[in-house]
Coordinates of C-alpha atoms in Angstrom, one line a residue:
G29 CA 68.9 103.3 -10.6
E30 CA 69.0 102.1 -14.1
V31 CA 70.1 103.7 -17.4
G32 CA 69.0 101.9 -20.5
P33 CA 67.3 102.2 -23.9
E34 CA 63.9 101.1 -22.5
H35 CA 64.0 104.3 -20.4
G36 CA 65.2 106.5 -23.3
G37 CA 68.7 106.7 -21.8
M38 CA 67.4 108.6 -18.8
F39 CA 68.2 107.9 -15.1
V40 CA 65.2 106.4 -13.3
P41 CA 65.5 106.2 -9.5
S42 CA 64.5 103.1 -7.7
V43 CA 61.7 102.9 -5.1
D44 CA 64.3 102.5 -2.3
M45 CA 66.2 105.5 -3.5
V46 CA 63.0 107.6 -3.6
Q47 CA 62.1 106.7 0.0
Q48 CA 65.6 107.5 1.2
Q49 CA 65.6 110.9 -0.6
Q50 CA 62.3 112.0 0.9
P51 CA 63.0 114.5 3.7
A52 CA 61.8 113.7 7.3
Q53 CA 58.7 115.5 8.6
Q54 CA 59.7 118.8 10.2
P55 CA 57.9 120.6 13.0
P56 CA 55.7 123.6 11.9
P57 CA 57.6 126.9 11.8
P58 CA 57.1 129.4 14.7
G59 CA 53.8 131.3 14.2
A60 CA 52.1 128.6 12.1
M61 CA 48.5 127.7 13.1
T62 CA 48.0 124.2 14.6
P63 CA 44.7 122.3 14.3
Q64 CA 44.0 123.2 17.9
D65 CA 44.4 126.9 17.1
E66 CA 42.1 126.5 14.1
G67 CA 39.4 125.0 16.3
A68 CA 39.7 127.8 18.8
K69 CA 39.5 130.4 16.0
K70 CA 36.4 128.8 14.7
R71 CA 34.8 128.8 18.1
K72 CA 35.7 132.5 18.6
R73 CA 34.2 133.4 15.2
R74 CA 31.0 131.4 16.2
T75 CA 30.9 133.4 19.5
Q76 CA 31.3 136.7 17.7
R77 CA 28.5 135.8 15.4
E78 CA 26.3 135.0 18.3
K79 CA 27.1 138.4 19.9
L80 CA 26.2 140.1 16.6
E81 CA 22.8 138.4 16.4
T82 CA 20.1 140.9 16.0
M83 CA 16.4 141.0 16.6
T84 CA 13.6 143.5 16.2
V85 CA 11.6 144.8 19.2
T86 CA 8.8 147.3 19.5
T87 CA 9.3 150.1 22.0
R88 CA 7.9 153.6 22.5
W89 CA 11.5 154.9 22.9
A90 CA 12.1 154.2 19.1
C91 CA 9.4 156.8 18.2
P92 CA 10.7 160.0 16.6
R93 CA 11.8 162.7 19.1
D94 CA 9.5 165.7 19.6
P95 CA 11.7 168.6 18.3
S96 CA 10.0 171.0 20.8
R97 CA 11.5 169.2 23.8
K98 CA 14.8 170.5 25.1
D99 CA 15.6 168.0 27.9
R100 CA 17.9 165.0 27.7
G101 CA 16.7 161.6 26.5
P102 CA 14.9 160.7 23.3
G103 CA 11.4 160.7 24.9
P104 CA 8.5 159.3 23.0
M105 CA 5.8 161.4 21.3
T106 CA 2.4 161.1 22.9
S107 CA 0.8 160.3 19.5
C108 CA 3.4 158.9 17.0
R109 CA 2.2 159.2 13.4
L110 CA 4.2 156.1 12.5
C111 CA 2.8 153.7 15.0
G112 CA -0.1 155.5 16.6
G113 CA 1.3 155.2 20.1
R114 CA 1.9 151.4 20.0
G115 CA 5.7 151.7 19.6
C116 CA 8.0 151.8 16.7
P117 CA 10.3 148.9 15.7
L118 CA 14.0 148.9 16.8
V119 CA 16.8 146.6 15.7
V120 CA 18.8 145.5 18.8
Y121 CA 21.6 143.0 19.5
A122 CA 21.4 140.0 21.8
C123 CA 22.4 140.5 25.4
N124 CA 25.8 139.2 26.6
N125 CA 25.3 139.5 30.4
K126 CA 22.6 140.2 33.0
A127 CA 23.2 143.9 33.1
E128 CA 22.4 144.3 29.4
E129 CA 18.9 142.8 30.0
F130 CA 17.8 146.2 31.4
C131 CA 18.8 148.0 28.2
F132 CA 18.5 147.7 24.5
V133 CA 21.9 147.1 22.8
V134 CA 21.7 149.5 19.8
E135 CA 25.3 149.2 18.6
R136 CA 28.3 146.9 19.1
N137 CA 31.8 148.5 18.6
E138 CA 35.1 146.8 17.9
N139 CA 36.7 148.3 21.0
G140 CA 34.4 146.3 23.3
S141 CA 32.0 149.2 24.2
S142 CA 28.4 149.3 23.1
K143 CA 25.6 151.8 22.7
F144 CA 22.7 151.2 25.1
M145 CA 19.2 152.5 25.3
C146 CA 17.5 152.3 28.8
K147 CA 14.2 150.4 28.7
D148 CA 12.8 152.6 31.5
C149 CA 13.8 156.2 30.6
G150 CA 15.0 155.9 27.0
D151 CA 18.4 157.6 27.6
T152 CA 21.2 156.4 25.2
F153 CA 24.8 156.2 26.3
L154 CA 28.1 154.4 25.3
G155 CA 30.1 152.1 27.6
T156 CA 30.1 148.7 29.1
Q157 CA 28.0 147.0 31.9
S158 CA 29.6 149.2 34.5
R159 CA 27.8 152.2 33.0
I160 CA 24.5 150.3 32.8
I161 CA 24.9 149.6 36.6
A162 CA 25.7 153.3 37.3
H163 CA 22.7 154.4 35.2
K164 CA 20.1 152.0 36.6
L165 CA 21.2 152.2 40.2
Q166 CA 21.4 156.1 40.0
I167 CA 25.1 156.2 41.0
P168 CA 26.5 159.7 40.0
G169 CA 30.1 160.3 39.0
R170 CA 30.7 157.4 36.7
G171 CA 30.5 159.1 33.3
V172 CA 26.8 158.5 32.6
A173 CA 23.6 160.3 33.5
V174 CA 21.5 158.5 36.1
C175 CA 18.1 157.0 35.2
M176 CA 15.1 159.1 35.8
V177 CA 13.1 156.1 37.0
P178 CA 14.0 154.7 40.4
P179 CA 15.5 151.2 40.3
S180 CA 13.1 148.3 41.0
N181 CA 13.9 145.6 43.7
E182 CA 14.7 143.2 40.9
A183 CA 17.2 145.5 39.3
R184 CA 18.9 146.1 42.7
A185 CA 19.0 142.4 43.4
I186 CA 20.7 141.7 40.1
L187 CA 23.0 144.7 39.6
E188 CA 24.2 145.5 43.1
P189 CA 26.2 142.2 43.4
I190 CA 27.7 142.8 40.0
D191 CA 28.7 146.3 40.9
V192 CA 30.4 145.2 44.1
V193 CA 32.4 142.4 42.4
G194 CA 33.1 143.9 39.0
H195 CA 33.4 147.7 39.2
K196 CA 36.8 149.3 39.9
D197 CA 37.8 152.9 39.4
V198 CA 40.5 153.8 36.9
S199 CA 42.8 154.9 39.8
Q200 CA 42.2 151.5 41.5
R201 CA 43.2 149.6 38.3
K202 CA 46.3 151.7 38.0
R203 CA 47.4 151.0 41.5
A204 CA 46.5 147.3 41.1
S205 CA 48.5 146.9 37.9
G206 CA 51.8 146.9 39.9
E207 CA 50.6 144.2 42.3
G208 CA 50.4 141.2 39.9
K209 CA 47.3 142.4 38.0
G210 CA 45.2 143.4 41.0
K211 CA 46.1 140.5 43.4
I212 CA 45.7 141.3 47.0
T213 CA 49.0 140.8 48.8
K214 CA 49.5 140.4 52.5
E215 CA 50.7 144.0 52.8
K216 CA 47.5 145.1 51.0
Q217 CA 45.4 143.1 53.5
K218 CA 47.2 144.6 56.4
M219 CA 46.7 148.1 55.0
Q220 CA 43.0 147.3 54.5
K221 CA 42.6 146.2 58.1
E222 CA 44.4 149.3 59.4
T223 CA 42.2 151.6 57.2
D224 CA 39.0 149.9 58.3
M225 CA 40.1 150.3 61.9
A226 CA 40.7 154.1 61.4
V227 CA 37.3 154.6 59.8
A228 CA 35.6 152.6 62.5
R229 CA 37.3 154.6 65.3
F230 CA 36.3 157.8 63.6
F231 CA 32.6 156.7 63.9
Y232 CA 33.1 155.5 67.5
E233 CA 35.0 158.4 69.0
C234 CA 33.0 161.1 67.2
D235 CA 29.6 159.5 68.2
I236 CA 28.4 159.2 64.6
P237 CA 25.5 156.9 63.9
F238 CA 26.6 153.7 62.1
Q239 CA 24.0 154.0 59.3
R240 CA 25.9 157.1 58.1
A241 CA 28.4 154.7 56.6
E242 CA 25.8 153.9 54.0
E243 CA 25.2 157.6 53.0
A244 CA 26.2 158.6 49.4
A245 CA 28.1 161.6 50.8
F246 CA 30.3 159.3 52.9
K247 CA 31.0 157.0 50.0
R248 CA 31.7 160.0 47.7
M249 CA 34.3 161.3 50.2
M250 CA 36.1 158.0 50.6
R251 CA 36.2 157.5 46.9
A252 CA 37.7 160.9 46.4
V253 CA 40.4 160.3 49.0
G254 CA 41.2 157.0 47.4
D255 CA 41.5 158.5 44.0
Y256 CA 43.9 161.1 45.4
G257 CA 46.2 158.5 46.9
A258 CA 48.9 158.7 49.5
G259 CA 49.9 162.1 50.8
Y260 CA 46.4 163.6 51.1
C261 CA 46.1 166.3 53.8
P262 CA 42.5 167.0 54.9
P263 CA 41.4 170.6 55.5
D264 CA 41.3 172.0 59.0
R265 CA 38.1 173.4 60.5
E266 CA 38.9 177.0 59.5
R267 CA 39.2 176.0 55.9
I268 CA 35.9 174.0 56.1
A269 CA 34.1 176.9 57.6
D270 CA 35.6 179.4 55.1
N271 CA 32.7 181.2 53.4
R272 CA 34.6 183.7 51.3
P273 CA 33.9 183.7 47.5
K274 CA 36.7 183.7 44.9
A275 CA 38.3 187.1 45.0
D276 CA 40.7 189.0 42.8
T277 CA 43.8 190.1 44.8
G278 CA 44.4 193.1 42.6
G279 CA 48.0 193.1 43.5
E280 CA 51.2 192.4 41.6
S281 CA 54.6 191.0 42.5
A282 CA 58.0 191.0 40.8
K283 CA 57.0 188.1 38.7
G284 CA 53.6 189.5 37.6
K285 CA 50.1 189.6 38.8
L286 CA 49.3 187.7 42.0
P287 CA 46.9 184.7 41.5
D288 CA 43.3 185.0 42.7
K289 CA 42.5 183.6 46.1
P290 CA 40.6 180.3 45.9
P291 CA 37.1 180.3 47.3
G292 CA 36.3 179.0 50.7
L293 CA 35.2 175.4 51.0
L294 CA 31.8 176.3 52.6
W295 CA 31.1 178.8 49.8
A296 CA 32.2 176.3 47.1
C297 CA 30.0 173.6 48.7
M298 CA 27.0 175.9 48.8
E299 CA 27.6 176.8 45.1
T300 CA 27.7 173.1 44.2
L301 CA 24.4 172.5 46.1
R302 CA 22.9 175.5 44.3
R303 CA 23.8 174.0 40.9
E304 CA 22.4 170.6 42.0
K305 CA 19.2 172.4 43.1
E306 CA 18.9 174.0 39.7
A307 CA 19.4 170.7 38.0
C308 CA 16.7 169.1 40.1
L309 CA 14.3 171.9 39.4
G310 CA 15.3 171.7 35.8
S311 CA 14.0 168.1 35.7
A312 CA 10.6 169.5 36.6
M313 CA 10.3 170.8 33.0
R314 CA 10.0 167.2 31.9
T315 CA 8.2 165.3 34.7
G316 CA 6.7 168.0 37.0
V317 CA 7.3 168.3 40.7
T318 CA 5.3 167.7 43.8
L319 CA 5.4 170.4 46.4
V320 CA 5.2 169.1 50.0
S321 CA 4.7 171.2 53.1
D322 CA 4.9 170.8 56.8
G323 CA 4.9 173.2 59.8
A324 CA 6.2 173.4 63.3
R325 CA 5.2 175.7 66.1
N326 CA 5.3 176.3 69.8
A327 CA 3.6 178.9 72.1
K328 CA 5.5 181.8 70.6
A329 CA 6.7 181.0 67.1
G330 CA 5.8 178.9 64.0
V331 CA 7.2 178.2 60.5
V332 CA 5.8 176.6 57.4
A333 CA 8.3 175.1 55.0
Y334 CA 8.0 173.8 51.4
A335 CA 10.1 171.3 49.5
A336 CA 9.9 170.1 45.9
A337 CA 10.0 166.3 45.3
T338 CA 11.7 165.7 41.9
P339 CA 13.0 162.6 40.2
K340 CA 16.6 163.7 41.0
G341 CA 15.8 164.2 44.7
S342 CA 14.1 166.6 47.1
V343 CA 14.9 170.3 47.1
F344 CA 14.2 173.0 49.7
V345 CA 12.0 175.8 48.2
S346 CA 11.0 178.2 50.9
V347 CA 10.2 178.8 54.6
T348 CA 7.8 181.3 56.0
D349 CA 7.9 182.8 59.5
A350 CA 4.3 182.5 60.7
A351 CA 4.9 184.6 63.8
A352 CA 6.0 187.6 61.7
S353 CA 2.6 187.5 60.0
G354 CA 0.7 187.1 63.3
Q355 CA -0.2 183.5 62.5
A356 CA 2.0 181.7 65.1
A357 CA -0.9 180.5 67.2
A358 CA -3.2 179.1 64.5
P359 CA -2.5 179.8 60.9
T360 CA -5.7 180.7 58.9
P361 CA -6.6 178.9 55.7
E362 CA -6.1 182.1 53.7
F363 CA -2.6 182.5 55.0
L364 CA -1.7 178.9 54.2
A365 CA -3.2 179.2 50.7
A366 CA -1.3 182.4 50.0
D367 CA 1.9 180.9 51.2
A368 CA 1.4 177.8 49.1
E369 CA 0.7 179.9 46.0
A370 CA 3.9 181.9 46.6
A371 CA 5.8 178.6 46.7
V372 CA 4.2 177.4 43.5
R373 CA 5.0 180.7 41.7
K374 CA 8.6 180.4 42.9
V375 CA 9.0 177.0 41.2
G376 CA 6.8 177.9 38.3
E377 CA 3.1 177.0 37.9
Q378 CA 3.8 175.1 34.7
N379 CA 6.3 172.9 36.6
V380 CA 4.1 171.9 39.6
F381 CA 2.1 168.8 39.3
M382 CA 0.7 168.5 42.8
V383 CA 0.7 170.3 46.2
V384 CA 0.5 168.1 49.3
M385 CA -0.3 169.7 52.7
D386 CA -0.7 168.4 56.2
G387 CA -4.0 167.1 57.3
P388 CA -5.6 169.6 59.8
F389 CA -8.8 171.3 59.0
P390 CA -7.2 174.7 58.0
C391 CA -5.0 172.8 55.5
A392 CA -8.0 171.2 53.9
Q393 CA -9.6 174.6 53.5
A394 CA -6.4 176.1 52.2
L395 CA -6.2 173.4 49.5
Q396 CA -9.8 174.3 48.4
I397 CA -8.8 177.9 48.1
L398 CA -5.6 177.0 46.2
Q399 CA -7.6 174.8 43.8
G400 CA -9.7 177.9 42.9
S401 CA -6.7 180.1 42.2
L402 CA -4.5 177.4 40.5
P403 CA -7.0 175.0 38.8
R404 CA -4.4 173.0 36.8
V405 CA -2.4 172.1 40.0
M406 CA -3.7 169.0 41.8
T407 CA -4.0 169.0 45.6
M408 CA -3.9 166.3 48.2
R409 CA -3.8 165.9 52.0
S410 CA -1.1 163.8 53.5
A411 CA -2.0 160.1 53.7
A412 CA -1.0 160.1 57.3
W413 CA -4.3 161.7 58.2
G414 CA -6.2 159.1 56.3
W415 CA -4.5 156.5 58.4
D416 CA -5.5 158.4 61.5
A417 CA -9.1 158.2 60.4
V418 CA -8.8 154.4 59.8
L419 CA -7.1 153.8 63.1
Q420 CA -9.8 155.7 65.0
D421 CA -12.3 153.1 63.8
I422 CA -10.3 149.8 63.8
G423 CA -7.5 150.6 66.3
K424 CA -9.2 151.8 69.5
R425 CA -8.1 148.7 71.4
F426 CA -4.7 148.6 69.7
R427 CA -3.8 152.2 70.6
T428 CA -3.1 151.4 74.2
E429 CA -2.1 147.7 73.9
V430 CA 0.1 147.9 70.7
L431 CA 0.9 151.4 69.5
A432 CA 1.8 152.9 72.9
P433 CA 4.1 150.0 73.9
V434 CA 5.8 150.0 70.5
H435 CA 6.5 153.8 70.8
A436 CA 7.7 153.3 74.4
I437 CA 10.2 150.6 73.2
L438 CA 11.4 152.8 70.3
L439 CA 12.0 155.8 72.6
H440 CA 13.8 153.6 75.1
V441 CA 16.1 152.3 72.4
T442 CA 16.8 155.6 70.7
N443 CA 17.2 157.7 73.9
H444 CA 20.2 155.5 75.1
P445 CA 23.2 155.6 72.7
V446 CA 24.6 152.3 74.0
I447 CA 21.4 150.3 73.4
Y448 CA 20.9 152.1 70.0
G449 CA 24.5 151.3 69.0
V450 CA 24.1 147.6 69.8
L451 CA 20.9 147.6 67.6
E452 CA 22.8 149.2 64.7
G453 CA 25.4 146.5 64.9
L454 CA 22.9 143.6 64.8
K455 CA 22.0 142.1 61.4
G456 CA 18.5 142.4 60.2
G457 CA 17.6 145.6 62.1
R458 CA 17.3 147.9 59.1
H459 CA 13.5 147.9 59.1
L460 CA 13.4 149.3 62.6
L461 CA 16.2 151.9 62.1
E462 CA 14.5 153.6 59.1
P463 CA 11.4 154.8 60.9
A464 CA 13.3 155.4 64.1
E465 CA 15.2 158.2 62.4
A466 CA 12.2 160.2 61.4
R467 CA 9.3 162.0 63.2
L468 CA 6.4 160.0 61.9
S469 CA 2.7 160.6 62.4
V470 CA 1.9 157.3 60.7
D471 CA 1.6 154.6 63.4
V472 CA 1.6 151.8 60.9
V473 CA 5.2 152.2 59.7
P474 CA 7.0 151.6 63.0
V475 CA 4.7 148.8 64.0
R476 CA 5.2 147.0 60.7
A477 CA 8.9 147.4 61.0
F478 CA 8.8 146.3 64.7
L479 CA 7.1 143.1 63.7
S480 CA 9.6 142.5 60.9
D481 CA 12.5 142.8 63.3
K482 CA 11.0 140.6 66.0
T483 CA 14.0 138.4 66.3
V484 CA 16.4 141.3 66.4
I485 CA 14.4 143.0 69.2
K486 CA 14.4 139.9 71.3
H487 CA 18.2 139.5 70.8
L488 CA 18.7 143.1 71.8
W489 CA 16.9 142.7 75.1
S490 CA 19.2 139.7 76.0
H491 CA 22.4 141.0 74.4
P492 CA 25.4 140.7 76.8
A493 CA 26.7 144.2 75.9
V494 CA 23.4 145.8 76.9
S495 CA 23.2 143.8 80.1
L496 CA 26.8 144.8 81.0
W497 CA 26.0 148.4 80.5
L498 CA 22.8 148.3 82.6
D499 CA 24.7 146.6 85.5
E500 CA 27.1 149.4 85.8
R501 CA 26.6 151.8 88.6
G502 CA 25.8 155.4 87.9
A503 CA 23.3 158.2 88.3
G504 CA 20.0 157.2 86.8
R505 CA 21.2 153.8 85.7
Q506 CA 18.9 152.0 88.1
A507 CA 15.8 153.7 86.6
V508 CA 16.9 152.7 83.0
R509 CA 17.5 149.1 84.2
D510 CA 14.1 149.0 85.8
R511 CA 12.5 150.4 82.6
H512 CA 14.4 147.9 80.4
T513 CA 13.3 145.0 82.6
A514 CA 9.7 146.1 82.7
L515 CA 9.5 146.5 78.9
G516 CA 11.1 143.1 78.4
L517 CA 8.7 141.2 80.7
E518 CA 5.5 142.9 79.6
H519 CA 6.1 143.0 75.9
V520 CA 9.4 141.9 74.3
H521 CA 9.4 138.4 75.9
N522 CA 5.6 138.1 76.0
G523 CA 4.3 135.8 73.2
D524 CA 0.6 136.9 73.7
W525 CA 1.6 140.5 73.1
W526 CA 3.5 139.6 69.9
R527 CA 0.4 137.8 68.6
L528 CA -1.6 141.0 69.3
V529 CA 1.0 143.0 67.3
E530 CA 0.7 140.6 64.4
A531 CA -3.2 140.8 64.5
F532 CA -2.9 144.6 64.4
V533 CA -0.6 144.6 61.3
T534 CA -2.9 142.0 59.6
L535 CA -6.0 144.1 60.2
V536 CA -4.4 147.3 59.0
N537 CA -3.0 145.7 55.9
T538 CA -6.6 144.6 55.0
A539 CA -7.6 148.3 55.2
V540 CA -4.8 149.4 52.7
P541 CA -7.2 150.0 49.8
L542 CA -9.2 152.5 51.8
V543 CA -6.3 154.9 52.0
G544 CA -3.8 154.0 49.4
E545 CA -0.2 152.9 49.6
H546 CA 1.6 156.3 49.8
D547 CA 3.3 156.0 53.2
L548 CA 3.3 152.3 53.9
D549 CA 6.9 151.3 53.3
A550 CA 9.0 154.4 53.6
P551 CA 8.7 157.7 55.7
N552 CA 8.5 159.8 52.5
L553 CA 5.6 160.8 50.2

C-alpha cells in the first residue's frame, strides 16, 4: 500500500492485497436453497397450478334443487327456469387420475381431499379416489353413500384394478406402519399362506360352493375379522341362534344396577336386515320400485310370493298361502289380482312403478284386472314367456337337438359335487355357473353361457381329477361313468353338435328385437 499526498494522505491497498484479503467462497449454510431445489420448487408450483385449472361444464346436476324433495342427492328439476332443462353451467377442476373422470371435481382442499359430484346420480361427497371407487362400484362401509346407478362395464374395468391395488383400510395401514411402511416380510407371507389355507379348508370341509367366496357377505365378514385383529373369538352356534331381544335385567348388585343383557345375534341380524329393507323401500320414494311375483305349487299346496326390485337391491314383500284360500290347484285371475293389489298397497301405490307377473293365462287376466283397479301402475308379463313363444316358432328342431342335451349336461355337472367342484376351479367358467345356480325358464341363457364356455366344458370332460373320480369303484359309479362317456361322445367332443349350438344362438340373437333384452344376460328382471 502507499501513503502519499496524491492520495490525500490516505492508505490505499494494492491489487494484490485486495485479492489476498477477499475471503474464500464458503458452502451455503444448512437450510439454504440450492439451484436444484429452486427448480424443483418451480416444477411443484407449476404442477399445483395445473391441478387448480378450472373449466366450465354444462350438467343437469347443477340445476337448483327442488325444495319439495326429501331424499339425498341434489337431483335436477324436471324444468329448470334457468336453463330450460338443458343443464346449468358448473365450474369444475381438471382431473388428476382415472377415478376422477367419473365425477366432477367441485372443490380442491389443502389437505389433499376434494369435493366430488357423481356424473350419474348427482351425489356430492368429500374424499379421495378411494371414495369415488366405493361410490361408483357400490361398495358399502367406506364412509360414502353408494351410487344409485349400477356401474357400467367401463367403470368396472377401470376402477376395480385401482381398488385392488390402492385401497387399504385404516386398520391395515396401522398394522403395516410397523413393518417398514407396509412392506411384506417373509413372516407376513407365511401368515398369508396359512390364512389362505385355513379359509380354503373351511370351504372344502364344510362343502360350501366356491363362488360363495365372491359374495359381499363373506368379504364383509373377513374385513370385520381383519379389523378386529389378533385374539378374535368367534361366537358358538348357541350365540348365533340366539333370538332374544335386548332385555332389562331389572336387578341390582352391590355395585349398582346390573347391565342390560345384549340382544341375541339372530335378533340383531334380523333387526339390521329390517333397517336395510326400510332403506331399500325408502329409495322407492325417488325412483319407484318394480314388484315381481312368482309362484310354486304341488298337488296339495301352493304359494305366491312378491319381491320389490329397488336400486339398492331386492326386498321380500309378502307371500300368500294359496291353499288356505282354496286356490292351490289353479289360482283364479281374481285371486291373483287381489293378491297383487294387496302387495302394492303394502309398499304404497305411489311408490310402485310396475308389476311383473309370470306368464300363464290366469296371470295375463289378473294383470288386466289390476290395470283397471290401479291405472297408474304399469303391468308386464315376464319376458321368459315371450321367449317361449319365439322358441315355439324357430326352435322346434333345436328343442331336442340342442336344448335337451344342454340341460342334460348341466344337470349331470350340478348333480355330482366332484364334477361341479372341478368346474368351479377352472378359469373362464363363470358364464356357465351363473345360470346353473338358478331355476330358469329362459332356455336362451344357459345355451348362450354354454357356448361361451365351450373350451372350459371340453377341458372338464377330459380333466384328470374327474377321470380319477369316475374310475373309483362304488355304488352307482358305473352308471355315472357311462352317462359321462355318452354325453362326451355324443355332444361335448362332437364338432357337428357344437356348430348346431352356435347356429341356434345366432338365430335366437337375430330374434332379440321381437321380445326385448330383459332376461338375456342375467337371470334377473
